Short mmCIF file of N, CA and C in Angstrom, two decimals:
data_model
loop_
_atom_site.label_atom_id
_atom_site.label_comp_id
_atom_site.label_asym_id
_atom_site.label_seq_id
_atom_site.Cartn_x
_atom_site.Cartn_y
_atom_site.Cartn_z
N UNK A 26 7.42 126.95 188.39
CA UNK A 26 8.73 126.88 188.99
C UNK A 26 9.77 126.61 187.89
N UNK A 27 10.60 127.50 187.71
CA UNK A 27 12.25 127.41 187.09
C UNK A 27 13.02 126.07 187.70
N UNK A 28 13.23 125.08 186.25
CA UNK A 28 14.58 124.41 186.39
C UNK A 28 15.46 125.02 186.70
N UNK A 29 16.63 124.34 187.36
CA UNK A 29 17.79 124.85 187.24
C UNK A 29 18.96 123.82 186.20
N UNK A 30 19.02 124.68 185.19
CA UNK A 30 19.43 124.02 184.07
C UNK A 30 20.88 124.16 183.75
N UNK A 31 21.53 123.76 183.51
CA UNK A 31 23.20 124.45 183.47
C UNK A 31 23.16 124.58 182.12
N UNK A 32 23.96 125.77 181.75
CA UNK A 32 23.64 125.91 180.14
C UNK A 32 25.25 125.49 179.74
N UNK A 33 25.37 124.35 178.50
CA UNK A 33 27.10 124.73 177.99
C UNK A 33 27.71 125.83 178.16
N UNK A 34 29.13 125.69 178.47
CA UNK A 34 29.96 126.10 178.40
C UNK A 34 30.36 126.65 177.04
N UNK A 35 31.00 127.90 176.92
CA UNK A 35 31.30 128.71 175.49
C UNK A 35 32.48 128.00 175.22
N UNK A 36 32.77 127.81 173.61
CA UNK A 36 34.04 127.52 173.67
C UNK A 36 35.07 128.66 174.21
N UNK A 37 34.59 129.99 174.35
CA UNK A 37 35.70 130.57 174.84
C UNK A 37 35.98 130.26 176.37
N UNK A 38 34.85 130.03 177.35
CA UNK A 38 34.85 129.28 178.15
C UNK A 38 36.27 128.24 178.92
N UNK A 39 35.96 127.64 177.97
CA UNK A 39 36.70 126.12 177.42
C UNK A 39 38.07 126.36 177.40
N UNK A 40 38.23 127.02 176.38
CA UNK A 40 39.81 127.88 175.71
C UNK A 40 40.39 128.60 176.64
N UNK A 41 39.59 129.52 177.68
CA UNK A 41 40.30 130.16 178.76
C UNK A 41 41.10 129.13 180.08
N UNK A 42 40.09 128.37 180.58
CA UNK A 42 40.25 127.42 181.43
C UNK A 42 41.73 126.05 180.71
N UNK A 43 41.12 125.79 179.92
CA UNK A 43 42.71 124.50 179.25
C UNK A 43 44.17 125.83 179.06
N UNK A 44 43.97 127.05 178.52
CA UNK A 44 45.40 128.06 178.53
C UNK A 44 45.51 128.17 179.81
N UNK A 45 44.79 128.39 180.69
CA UNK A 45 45.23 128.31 182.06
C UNK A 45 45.89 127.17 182.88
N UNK A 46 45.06 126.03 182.45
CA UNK A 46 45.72 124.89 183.50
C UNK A 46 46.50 124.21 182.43
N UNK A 47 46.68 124.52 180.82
CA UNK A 47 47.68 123.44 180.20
C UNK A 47 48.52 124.25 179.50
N UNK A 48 49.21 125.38 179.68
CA UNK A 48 50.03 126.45 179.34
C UNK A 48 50.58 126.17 177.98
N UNK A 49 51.04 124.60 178.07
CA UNK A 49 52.32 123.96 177.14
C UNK A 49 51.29 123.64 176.03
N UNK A 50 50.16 123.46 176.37
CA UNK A 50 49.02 123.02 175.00
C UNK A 50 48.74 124.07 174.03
N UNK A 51 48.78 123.98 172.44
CA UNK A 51 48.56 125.05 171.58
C UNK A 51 46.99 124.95 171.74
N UNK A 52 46.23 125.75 171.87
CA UNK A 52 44.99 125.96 171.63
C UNK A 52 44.46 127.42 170.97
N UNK A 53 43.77 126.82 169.93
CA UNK A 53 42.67 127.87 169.41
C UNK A 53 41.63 127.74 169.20
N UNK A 54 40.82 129.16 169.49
CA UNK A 54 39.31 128.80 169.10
C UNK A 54 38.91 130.11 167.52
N UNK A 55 38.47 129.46 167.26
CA UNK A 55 37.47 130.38 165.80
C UNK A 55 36.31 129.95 165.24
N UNK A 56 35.93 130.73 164.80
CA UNK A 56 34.36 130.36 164.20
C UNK A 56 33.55 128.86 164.71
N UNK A 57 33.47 129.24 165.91
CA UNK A 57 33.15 128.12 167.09
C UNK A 57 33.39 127.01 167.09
N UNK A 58 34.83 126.65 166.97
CA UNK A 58 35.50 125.10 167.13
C UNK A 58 36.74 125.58 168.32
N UNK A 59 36.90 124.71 169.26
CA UNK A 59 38.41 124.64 169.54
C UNK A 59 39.03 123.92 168.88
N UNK A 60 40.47 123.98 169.16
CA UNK A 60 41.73 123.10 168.73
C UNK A 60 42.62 123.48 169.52
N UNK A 61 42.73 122.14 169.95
CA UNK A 61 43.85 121.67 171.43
C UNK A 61 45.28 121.17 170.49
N UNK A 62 46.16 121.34 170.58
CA UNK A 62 47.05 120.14 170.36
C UNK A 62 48.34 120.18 171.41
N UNK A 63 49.09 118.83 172.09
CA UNK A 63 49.70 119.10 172.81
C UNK A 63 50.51 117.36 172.94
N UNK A 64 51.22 117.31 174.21
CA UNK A 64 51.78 116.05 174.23
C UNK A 64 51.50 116.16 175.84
N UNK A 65 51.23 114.72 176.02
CA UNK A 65 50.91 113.97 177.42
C UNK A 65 51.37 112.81 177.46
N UNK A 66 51.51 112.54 178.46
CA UNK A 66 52.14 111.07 179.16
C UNK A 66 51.86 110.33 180.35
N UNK A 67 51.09 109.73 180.32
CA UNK A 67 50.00 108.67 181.20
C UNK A 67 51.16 108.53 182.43
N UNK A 68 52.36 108.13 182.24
CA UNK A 68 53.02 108.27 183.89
C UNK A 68 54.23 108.77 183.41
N UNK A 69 55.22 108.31 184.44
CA UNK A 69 56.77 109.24 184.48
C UNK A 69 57.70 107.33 183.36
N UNK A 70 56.89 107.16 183.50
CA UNK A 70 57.88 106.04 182.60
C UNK A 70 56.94 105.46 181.20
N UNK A 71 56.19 105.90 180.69
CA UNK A 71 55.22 105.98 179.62
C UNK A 71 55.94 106.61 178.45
N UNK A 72 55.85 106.55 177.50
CA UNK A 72 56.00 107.08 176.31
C UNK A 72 55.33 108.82 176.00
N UNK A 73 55.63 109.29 175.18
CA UNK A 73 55.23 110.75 175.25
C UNK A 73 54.16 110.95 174.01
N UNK A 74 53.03 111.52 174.25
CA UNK A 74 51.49 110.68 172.99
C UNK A 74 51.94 112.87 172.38
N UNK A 75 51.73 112.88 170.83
CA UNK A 75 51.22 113.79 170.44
C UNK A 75 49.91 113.96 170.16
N UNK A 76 48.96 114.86 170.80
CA UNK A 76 47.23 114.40 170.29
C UNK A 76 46.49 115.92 169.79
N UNK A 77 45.50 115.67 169.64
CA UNK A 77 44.26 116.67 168.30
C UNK A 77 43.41 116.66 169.44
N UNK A 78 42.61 117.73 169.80
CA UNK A 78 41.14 117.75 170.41
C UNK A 78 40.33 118.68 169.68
N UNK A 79 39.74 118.01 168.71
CA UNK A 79 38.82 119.18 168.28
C UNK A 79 37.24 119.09 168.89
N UNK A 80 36.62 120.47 169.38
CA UNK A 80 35.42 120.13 169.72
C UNK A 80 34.65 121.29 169.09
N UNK A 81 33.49 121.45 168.87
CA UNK A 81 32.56 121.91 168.44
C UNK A 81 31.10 121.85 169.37
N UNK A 82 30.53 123.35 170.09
CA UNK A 82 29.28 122.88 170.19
C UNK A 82 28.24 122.35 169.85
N UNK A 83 27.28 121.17 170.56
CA UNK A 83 26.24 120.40 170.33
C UNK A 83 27.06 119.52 169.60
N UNK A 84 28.49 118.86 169.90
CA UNK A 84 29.20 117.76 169.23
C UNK A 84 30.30 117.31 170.41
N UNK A 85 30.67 116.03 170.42
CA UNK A 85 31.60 115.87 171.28
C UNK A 85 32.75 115.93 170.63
N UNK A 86 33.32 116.12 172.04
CA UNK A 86 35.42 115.94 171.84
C UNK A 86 36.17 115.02 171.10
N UNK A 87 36.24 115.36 169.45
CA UNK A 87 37.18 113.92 169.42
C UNK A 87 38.94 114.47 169.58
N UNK A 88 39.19 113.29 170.32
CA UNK A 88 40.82 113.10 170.51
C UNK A 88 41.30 111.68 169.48
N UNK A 89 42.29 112.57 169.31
CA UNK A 89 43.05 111.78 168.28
C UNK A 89 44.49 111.18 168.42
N UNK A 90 45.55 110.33 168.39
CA UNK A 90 46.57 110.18 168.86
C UNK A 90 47.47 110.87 167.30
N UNK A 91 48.35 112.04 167.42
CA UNK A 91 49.53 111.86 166.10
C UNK A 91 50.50 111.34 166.17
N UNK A 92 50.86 110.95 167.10
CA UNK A 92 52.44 110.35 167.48
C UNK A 92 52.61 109.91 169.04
N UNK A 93 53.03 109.33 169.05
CA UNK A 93 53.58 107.78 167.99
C UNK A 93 52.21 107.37 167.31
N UNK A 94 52.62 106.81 166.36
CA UNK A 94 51.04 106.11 165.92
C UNK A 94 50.45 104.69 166.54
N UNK A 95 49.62 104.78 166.67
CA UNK A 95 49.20 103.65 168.15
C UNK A 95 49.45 102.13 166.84
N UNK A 96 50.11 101.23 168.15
CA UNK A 96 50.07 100.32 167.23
C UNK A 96 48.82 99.08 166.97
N UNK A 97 49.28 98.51 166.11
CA UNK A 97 47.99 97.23 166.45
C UNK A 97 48.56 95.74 165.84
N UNK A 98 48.86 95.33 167.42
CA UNK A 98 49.46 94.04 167.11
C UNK A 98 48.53 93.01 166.42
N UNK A 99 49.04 92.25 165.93
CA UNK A 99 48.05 91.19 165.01
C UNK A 99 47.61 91.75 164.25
N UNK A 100 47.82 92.93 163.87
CA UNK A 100 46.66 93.74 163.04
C UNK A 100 45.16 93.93 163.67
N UNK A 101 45.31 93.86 165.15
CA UNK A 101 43.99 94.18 165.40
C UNK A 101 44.03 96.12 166.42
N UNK A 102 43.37 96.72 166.07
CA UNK A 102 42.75 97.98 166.32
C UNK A 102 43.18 97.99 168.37
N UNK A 103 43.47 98.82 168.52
CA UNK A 103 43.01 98.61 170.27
C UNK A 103 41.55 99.42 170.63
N UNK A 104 41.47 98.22 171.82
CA UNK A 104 39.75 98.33 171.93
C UNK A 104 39.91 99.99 172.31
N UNK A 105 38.36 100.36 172.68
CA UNK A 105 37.96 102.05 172.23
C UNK A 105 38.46 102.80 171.61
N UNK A 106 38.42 102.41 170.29
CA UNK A 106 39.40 103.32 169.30
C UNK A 106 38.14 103.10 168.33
N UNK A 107 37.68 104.38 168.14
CA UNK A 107 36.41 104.70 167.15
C UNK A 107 36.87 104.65 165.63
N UNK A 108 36.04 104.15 164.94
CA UNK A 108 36.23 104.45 163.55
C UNK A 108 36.63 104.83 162.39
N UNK A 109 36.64 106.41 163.00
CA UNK A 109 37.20 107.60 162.62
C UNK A 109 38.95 107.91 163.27
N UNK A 110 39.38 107.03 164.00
CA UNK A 110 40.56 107.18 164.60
C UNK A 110 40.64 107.84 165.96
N UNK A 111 39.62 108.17 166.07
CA UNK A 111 39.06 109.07 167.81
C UNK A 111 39.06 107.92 168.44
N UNK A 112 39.77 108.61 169.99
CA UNK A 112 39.73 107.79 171.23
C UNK A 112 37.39 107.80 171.67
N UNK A 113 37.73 106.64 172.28
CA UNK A 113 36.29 106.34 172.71
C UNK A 113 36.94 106.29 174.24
N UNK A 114 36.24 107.63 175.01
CA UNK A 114 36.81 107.77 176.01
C UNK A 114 35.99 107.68 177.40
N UNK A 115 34.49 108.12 176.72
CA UNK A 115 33.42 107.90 177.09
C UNK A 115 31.96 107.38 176.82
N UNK A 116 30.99 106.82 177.34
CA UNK A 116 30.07 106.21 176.53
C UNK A 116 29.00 107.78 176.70
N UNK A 117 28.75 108.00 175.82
CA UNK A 117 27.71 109.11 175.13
C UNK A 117 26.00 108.71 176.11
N UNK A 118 25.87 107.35 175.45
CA UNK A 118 24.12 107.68 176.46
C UNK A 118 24.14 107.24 177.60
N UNK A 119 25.27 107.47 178.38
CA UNK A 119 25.27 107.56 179.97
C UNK A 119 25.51 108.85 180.45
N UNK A 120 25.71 109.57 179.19
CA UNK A 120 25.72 111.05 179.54
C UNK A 120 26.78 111.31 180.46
N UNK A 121 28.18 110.66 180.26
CA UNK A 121 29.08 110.90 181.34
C UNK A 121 30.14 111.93 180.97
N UNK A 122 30.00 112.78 179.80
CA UNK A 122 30.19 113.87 179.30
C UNK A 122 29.62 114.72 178.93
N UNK A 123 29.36 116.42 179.59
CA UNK A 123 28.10 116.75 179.10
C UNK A 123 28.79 118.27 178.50
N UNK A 124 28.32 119.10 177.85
CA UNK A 124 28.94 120.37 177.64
C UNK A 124 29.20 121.68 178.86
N UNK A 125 28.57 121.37 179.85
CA UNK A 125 28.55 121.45 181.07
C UNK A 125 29.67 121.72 181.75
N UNK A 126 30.03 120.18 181.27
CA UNK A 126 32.08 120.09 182.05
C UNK A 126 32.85 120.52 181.45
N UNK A 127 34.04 121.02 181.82
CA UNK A 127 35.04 121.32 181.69
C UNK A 127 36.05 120.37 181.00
N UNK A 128 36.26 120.46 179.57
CA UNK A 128 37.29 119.44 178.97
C UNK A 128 38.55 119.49 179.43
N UNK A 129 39.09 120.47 180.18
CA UNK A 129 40.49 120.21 181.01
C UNK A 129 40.45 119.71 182.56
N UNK A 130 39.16 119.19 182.22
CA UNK A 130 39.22 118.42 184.02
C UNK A 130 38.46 116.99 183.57
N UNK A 131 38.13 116.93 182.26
CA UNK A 131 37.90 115.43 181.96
C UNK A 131 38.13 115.20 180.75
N UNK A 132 38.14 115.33 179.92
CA UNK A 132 38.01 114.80 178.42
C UNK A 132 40.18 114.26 178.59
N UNK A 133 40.95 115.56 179.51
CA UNK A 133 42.52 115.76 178.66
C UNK A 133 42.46 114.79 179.72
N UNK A 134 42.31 114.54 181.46
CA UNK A 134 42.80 113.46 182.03
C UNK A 134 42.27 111.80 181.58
N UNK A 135 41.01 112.13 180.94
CA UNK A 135 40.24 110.69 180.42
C UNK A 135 41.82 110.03 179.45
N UNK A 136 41.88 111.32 178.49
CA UNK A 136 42.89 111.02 177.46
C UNK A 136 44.21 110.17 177.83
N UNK A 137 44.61 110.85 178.86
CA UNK A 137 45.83 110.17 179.61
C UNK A 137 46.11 109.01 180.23
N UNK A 138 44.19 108.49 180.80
CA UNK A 138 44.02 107.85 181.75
C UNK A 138 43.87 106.34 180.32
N UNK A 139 43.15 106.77 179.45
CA UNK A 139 42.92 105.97 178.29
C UNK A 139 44.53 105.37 177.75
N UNK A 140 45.45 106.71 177.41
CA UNK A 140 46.71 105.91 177.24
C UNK A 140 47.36 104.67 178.15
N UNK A 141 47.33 105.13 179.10
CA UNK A 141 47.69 103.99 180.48
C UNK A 141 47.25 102.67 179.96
N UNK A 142 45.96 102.71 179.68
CA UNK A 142 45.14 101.35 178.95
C UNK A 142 45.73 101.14 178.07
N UNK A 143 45.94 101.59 177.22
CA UNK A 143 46.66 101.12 176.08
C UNK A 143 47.72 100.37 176.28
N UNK A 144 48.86 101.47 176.85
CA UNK A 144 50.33 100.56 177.21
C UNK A 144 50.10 99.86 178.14
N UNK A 145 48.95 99.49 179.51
CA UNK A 145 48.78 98.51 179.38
C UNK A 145 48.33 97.02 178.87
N UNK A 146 47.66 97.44 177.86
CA UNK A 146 47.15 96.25 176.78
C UNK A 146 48.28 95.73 175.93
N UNK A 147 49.42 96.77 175.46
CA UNK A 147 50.38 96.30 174.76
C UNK A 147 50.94 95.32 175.16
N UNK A 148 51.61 95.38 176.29
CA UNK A 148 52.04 94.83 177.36
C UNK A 148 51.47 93.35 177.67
N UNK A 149 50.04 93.43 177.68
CA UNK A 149 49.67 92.34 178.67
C UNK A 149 48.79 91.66 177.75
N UNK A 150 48.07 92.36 176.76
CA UNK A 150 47.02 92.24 175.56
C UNK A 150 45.52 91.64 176.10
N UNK A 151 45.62 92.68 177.43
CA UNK A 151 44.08 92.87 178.19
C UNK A 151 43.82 94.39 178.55
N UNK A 152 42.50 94.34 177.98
CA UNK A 152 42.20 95.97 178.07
C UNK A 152 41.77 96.17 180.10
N UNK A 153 42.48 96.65 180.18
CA UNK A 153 41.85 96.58 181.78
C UNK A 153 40.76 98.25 182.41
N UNK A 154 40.61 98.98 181.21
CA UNK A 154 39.81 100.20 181.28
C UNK A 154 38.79 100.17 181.50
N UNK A 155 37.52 98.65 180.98
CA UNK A 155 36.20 98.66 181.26
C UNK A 155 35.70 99.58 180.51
N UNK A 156 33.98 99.84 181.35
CA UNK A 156 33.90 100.27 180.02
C UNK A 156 33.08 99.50 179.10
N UNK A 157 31.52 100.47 178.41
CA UNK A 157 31.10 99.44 177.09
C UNK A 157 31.75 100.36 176.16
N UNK A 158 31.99 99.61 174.89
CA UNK A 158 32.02 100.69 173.47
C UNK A 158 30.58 100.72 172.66
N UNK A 159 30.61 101.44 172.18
CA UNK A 159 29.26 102.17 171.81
C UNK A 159 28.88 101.00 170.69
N UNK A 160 29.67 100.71 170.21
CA UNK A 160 29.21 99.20 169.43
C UNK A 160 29.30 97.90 170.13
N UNK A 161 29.59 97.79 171.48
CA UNK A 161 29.29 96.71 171.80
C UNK A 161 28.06 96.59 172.94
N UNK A 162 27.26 95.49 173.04
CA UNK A 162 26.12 95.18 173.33
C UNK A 162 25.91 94.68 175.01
N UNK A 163 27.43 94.40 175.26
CA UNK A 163 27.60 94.51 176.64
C UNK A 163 27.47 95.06 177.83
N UNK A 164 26.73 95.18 178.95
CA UNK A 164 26.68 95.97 179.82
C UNK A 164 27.72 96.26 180.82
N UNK A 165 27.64 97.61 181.01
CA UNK A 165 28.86 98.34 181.31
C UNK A 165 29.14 97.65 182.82
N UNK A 166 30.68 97.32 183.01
CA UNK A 166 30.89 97.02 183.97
C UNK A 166 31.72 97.63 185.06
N UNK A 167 31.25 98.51 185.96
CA UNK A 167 32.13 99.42 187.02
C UNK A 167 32.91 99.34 188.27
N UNK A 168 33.23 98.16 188.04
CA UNK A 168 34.05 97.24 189.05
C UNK A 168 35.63 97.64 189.20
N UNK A 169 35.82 97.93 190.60
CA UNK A 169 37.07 98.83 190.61
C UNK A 169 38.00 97.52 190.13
N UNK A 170 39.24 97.96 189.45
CA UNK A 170 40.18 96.95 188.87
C UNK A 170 40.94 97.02 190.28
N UNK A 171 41.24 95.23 189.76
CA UNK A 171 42.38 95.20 191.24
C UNK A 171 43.87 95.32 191.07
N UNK A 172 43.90 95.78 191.98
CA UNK A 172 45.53 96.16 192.04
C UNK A 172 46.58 95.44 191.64
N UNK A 173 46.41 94.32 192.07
CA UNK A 173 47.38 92.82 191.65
C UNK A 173 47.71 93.54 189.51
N UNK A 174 46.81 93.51 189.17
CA UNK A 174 47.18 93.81 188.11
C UNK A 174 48.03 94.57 187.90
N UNK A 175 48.28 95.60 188.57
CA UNK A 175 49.23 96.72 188.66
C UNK A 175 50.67 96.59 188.96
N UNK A 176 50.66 95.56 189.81
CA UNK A 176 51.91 95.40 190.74
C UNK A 176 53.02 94.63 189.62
N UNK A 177 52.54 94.14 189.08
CA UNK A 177 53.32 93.26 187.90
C UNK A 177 53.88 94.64 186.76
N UNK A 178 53.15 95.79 186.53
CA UNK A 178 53.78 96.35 186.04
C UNK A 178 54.77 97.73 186.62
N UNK A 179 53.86 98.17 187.82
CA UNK A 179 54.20 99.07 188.40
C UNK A 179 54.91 99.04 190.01
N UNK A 180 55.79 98.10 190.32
CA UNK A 180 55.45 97.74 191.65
C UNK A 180 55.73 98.63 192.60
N UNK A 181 54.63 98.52 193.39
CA UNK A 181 54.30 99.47 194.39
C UNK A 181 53.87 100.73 194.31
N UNK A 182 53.77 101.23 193.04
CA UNK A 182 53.11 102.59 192.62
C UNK A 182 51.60 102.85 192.98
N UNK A 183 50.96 101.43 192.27
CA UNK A 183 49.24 101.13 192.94
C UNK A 183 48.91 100.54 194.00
N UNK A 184 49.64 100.39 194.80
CA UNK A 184 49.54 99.21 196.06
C UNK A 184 48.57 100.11 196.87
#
């Protein structure tokens, strides 16, 4: 008996689907890499992010912020921010990104959804995204955030 196996997605795949649903995004693909670049904004009163998506098959999506340059108060990094300057948007061995999906229905809203975290951490200097990072030893915790948190910044938007 045949698995039924989903095979990745081509980057041309990929490249057809994000020119379709993100018009305003520059994207190219060649010698099997995409490159996204574009500007997003986590809500209608958020700041406006310039960002990089480069992906490559049998490699994940890194996103990158160019502008504004993210800050880091105290001199400390904001949490899921990889190494290399890539957003940590997802944890890898939960397999909650697979080549499978569609990066304009998760990787670009993760991206957006990740900024939100941010300006809210600036703000409040609590990451409220959850979430393990791949270097930390913690188990992941999937507990819907409560709203109360919201209302202090957004009122009545999350209610």
């Amino acid at each position: 008996m045949k698995k039924n196996i989903l095979k990745p997605l081509t980057i041309m795949e990929q490249y057809s689907h994000l020119k379709q649903t993100f018009p305003g995004f520059k994207c190219t693909a060649k010698c099997g890499e995409l490159r996204i670049s574009g500007q997003i904004s986590p809500t209608t009163i958020s700041s406006t992010y310039t960002f990089t998506l480069n992906y490559r098959l049998q490699s994940r999506p890194r996103v990158r912020i160019i502008e504004p340059k993210l800050e880091k108060p105290g001199g400390r990094n904001p949490p899921h921010l990889l190494s290399d300057g890539s957003l940590c948007l997802y944890y890898p061995k939960h397999y909650e990104w697979k080549p499978t999906m569609l990066i304009g229905e998760t990787i670009i809203p993760w991206t957006s959804l990740w900024l939100f975290y941010y300006e809210v951490w600036l703000a409040t200097g609590t990451w409220f995204g959850k979430g393990v990072h791949p270097t930390s030893n913690k188990k992941r915790d999937r507990t819907p955030l409560k709203t109360k948190a919201f209302r202090t910044i957004r009122p009545g938007r999350f209610s």
